PDB file of C-alpha atoms in Angstrom:
ATOM      1  CA  GLY A 109      -2.631  -4.324  12.989  1.00  0.00           C
ATOM      2  CA  GLU A 110      -0.717  -1.343  12.221  1.00  0.00           C
ATOM      3  CA  GLY A 111      -0.666   0.322   8.727  1.00  0.00           C
ATOM      4  CA  CYS A 112      -1.251   3.481   7.004  1.00  0.00           C
ATOM      5  CA  ARG A 113      -4.233   5.790   6.746  1.00  0.00           C
ATOM      6  CA  LYS A 114      -6.129   5.676   3.667  1.00  0.00           C
ATOM      7  CA  HIS A 115      -4.266   7.763   0.914  1.00  0.00           C
ATOM      8  CA  VAL A 116      -3.940   8.457  -2.874  1.00  0.00           C
ATOM      9  CA  HIS A 117      -0.943   9.402  -5.026  1.00  0.00           C
ATOM     10  CA  VAL A 118      -2.189  11.733  -7.817  1.00  0.00           C
ATOM     11  CA  THR A 119       1.003  12.172  -9.742  1.00  0.00           C
ATOM     12  CA  HIS A 120       2.723   8.719  -9.724  1.00  0.00           C
ATOM     13  CA  ALA A 121       2.122   4.873  -9.700  1.00  0.00           C
ATOM     14  CA  GLU A 122       3.409   3.121  -6.619  1.00  0.00           C
ATOM     15  CA  TRP A 123       4.427  -0.715  -6.125  1.00  0.00           C
ATOM     16  CA  TRP A 124       5.593  -2.682  -3.268  1.00  0.00           C
ATOM     17  CA  ILE A 125       7.482  -6.021  -2.586  1.00  0.00           C
ATOM     18  CA  VAL A 126       6.259  -7.783   0.667  1.00  0.00           C
ATOM     19  CA  LEU A 127       9.711  -8.983   2.368  1.00  0.00           C
ATOM     20  CA  GLU A 128       8.230 -10.169   5.451  1.00  0.00           C
ATOM     21  CA  GLY A 129       4.978 -10.857   7.119  1.00  0.00           C
ATOM     22  CA  ALA A 130       1.454 -10.400   5.793  1.00  0.00           C
ATOM     23  CA  PHE A 131      -0.565  -7.435   4.898  1.00  0.00           C
ATOM     24  CA  GLU A 132      -4.283  -6.571   3.786  1.00  0.00           C
ATOM     25  CA  TRP A 133      -4.813  -4.157   0.951  1.00  0.00           C
ATOM     26  CA  ARG A 134      -8.238  -2.068   0.822  1.00  0.00           C
ATOM     27  CA  LEU A 135      -8.419  -0.196  -2.534  1.00  0.00           C
ATOM     28  CA  GLY A 136     -10.639   2.653  -3.264  1.00  0.00           C
ATOM     29  CA  ASP A 137     -12.866   0.602  -5.742  1.00  0.00           C
ATOM     30  CA  GLY A 138     -14.010  -1.926  -3.106  1.00  0.00           C
ATOM     31  CA  ARG A 139     -11.455  -4.531  -3.527  1.00  0.00           C
ATOM     32  CA  VAL A 140      -9.764  -6.132  -0.626  1.00  0.00           C
ATOM     33  CA  PHE A 141      -6.792  -8.781  -0.883  1.00  0.00           C
ATOM     34  CA  GLN A 142      -4.255 -10.304   1.233  1.00  0.00           C
ATOM     35  CA  THR A 143      -0.457 -10.624   0.480  1.00  0.00           C
ATOM     36  CA  LYS A 144       2.436 -12.460   1.910  1.00  0.00           C
ATOM     37  CA  ALA A 145       6.206 -12.658   1.692  1.00  0.00           C
ATOM     38  CA  SER A 146       7.587 -12.342  -1.964  1.00  0.00           C
ATOM     39  CA  ASP A 147       4.313 -10.998  -3.341  1.00  0.00           C
ATOM     40  CA  VAL A 148       4.326  -7.771  -5.585  1.00  0.00           C
ATOM     41  CA  VAL A 149       1.452  -5.292  -5.614  1.00  0.00           C
ATOM     42  CA  CYS A 150       1.220  -2.465  -8.261  1.00  0.00           C
ATOM     43  CA  LEU A 151      -1.323   0.228  -8.314  1.00  0.00           C
ATOM     44  CA  PRO A 152      -1.735   3.032 -10.661  1.00  0.00           C
ATOM     45  CA  ARG A 153      -1.544   6.537  -9.735  1.00  0.00           C
ATOM     46  CA  GLY A 154      -4.968   7.948  -8.604  1.00  0.00           C
ATOM     47  CA  MET A 155      -5.972   4.482  -6.813  1.00  0.00           C
ATOM     48  CA  PRO A 156      -6.843   5.135  -3.213  1.00  0.00           C
ATOM     49  CA  HIS A 157      -5.418   2.455  -0.863  1.00  0.00           C
ATOM     50  CA  GLN A 158      -5.026   1.608   2.772  1.00  0.00           C
ATOM     51  CA  ILE A 159      -2.406  -0.993   3.889  1.00  0.00           C
ATOM     52  CA  THR A 160      -2.559  -3.053   7.270  1.00  0.00           C
ATOM     53  CA  CYS A 161      -0.244  -5.566   8.574  1.00  0.00           C
ATOM     54  CA  THR A 162      -2.244  -8.855   9.350  1.00  0.00           C
ATOM     55  CA  SER A 163       0.542 -11.105  10.596  1.00  0.00           C
ATOM     56  CA  GLN A 164       1.589 -12.027  14.094  1.00  0.00           C
ATOM     57  CA  THR A 165       5.080 -10.859  13.430  1.00  0.00           C
ATOM     58  CA  PRO A 166       6.150  -7.527  12.066  1.00  0.00           C
ATOM     59  CA  GLY A 167       5.671  -6.980   8.413  1.00  0.00           C
ATOM     60  CA  ILE A 168       8.082  -5.528   6.183  1.00  0.00           C
ATOM     61  CA  ARG A 169       7.167  -4.212   2.621  1.00  0.00           C
ATOM     62  CA  LEU A 170       9.370  -2.115   0.324  1.00  0.00           C
ATOM     63  CA  ALA A 171       7.671   0.802  -1.372  1.00  0.00           C
ATOM     64  CA  CYS A 172       8.761   1.939  -4.764  1.00  0.00           C
ATOM     65  CA  GLY A 173       7.516   5.104  -6.135  1.00  0.00           C
ATOM     66  CA  ALA A 174       8.953   8.595  -7.038  1.00  0.00           C
ATOM     67  CA  ARG A 175      10.976  10.759  -4.821  1.00  0.00           C
ATOM     68  CA  ASP A 176       8.835  13.092  -2.840  1.00  0.00           C
ATOM     69  CA  MET A 177       5.729  11.509  -3.922  1.00  0.00           C
ATOM     70  CA  GLU A 178       2.828  13.414  -2.347  1.00  0.00           C
ATOM     71  CA  HIS A 179       0.368  11.509  -0.104  1.00  0.00           C
ATOM     72  CA  VAL A 180      -3.242  12.772  -0.492  1.00  0.00           C
ATOM     73  CA  TYR A 181      -5.307  11.577   2.544  1.00  0.00           C
ATOM     74  CA  VAL A 182      -8.950  10.464   2.169  1.00  0.00           C
ATOM     75  CA  ARG A 183     -11.666   9.340   4.014  1.00  0.00           C
TER      76      ARG A 183
END
């Protein structure tokens, strides 16, 4: 049930590889989808997102973006 607050990266795209566990992704355009180990998620810059771990075991995801990428938190 842990994850990040809803936020957006206005200057860079971001992508992730899910290494362990499962996650729910809520996007600013209303889409919601589930991921599991070995899934890759790519989001363009400017797409609000919130990520929550949904597995019983800890989830691990590797985030790939730019160094010092700004997080703009939104409601």
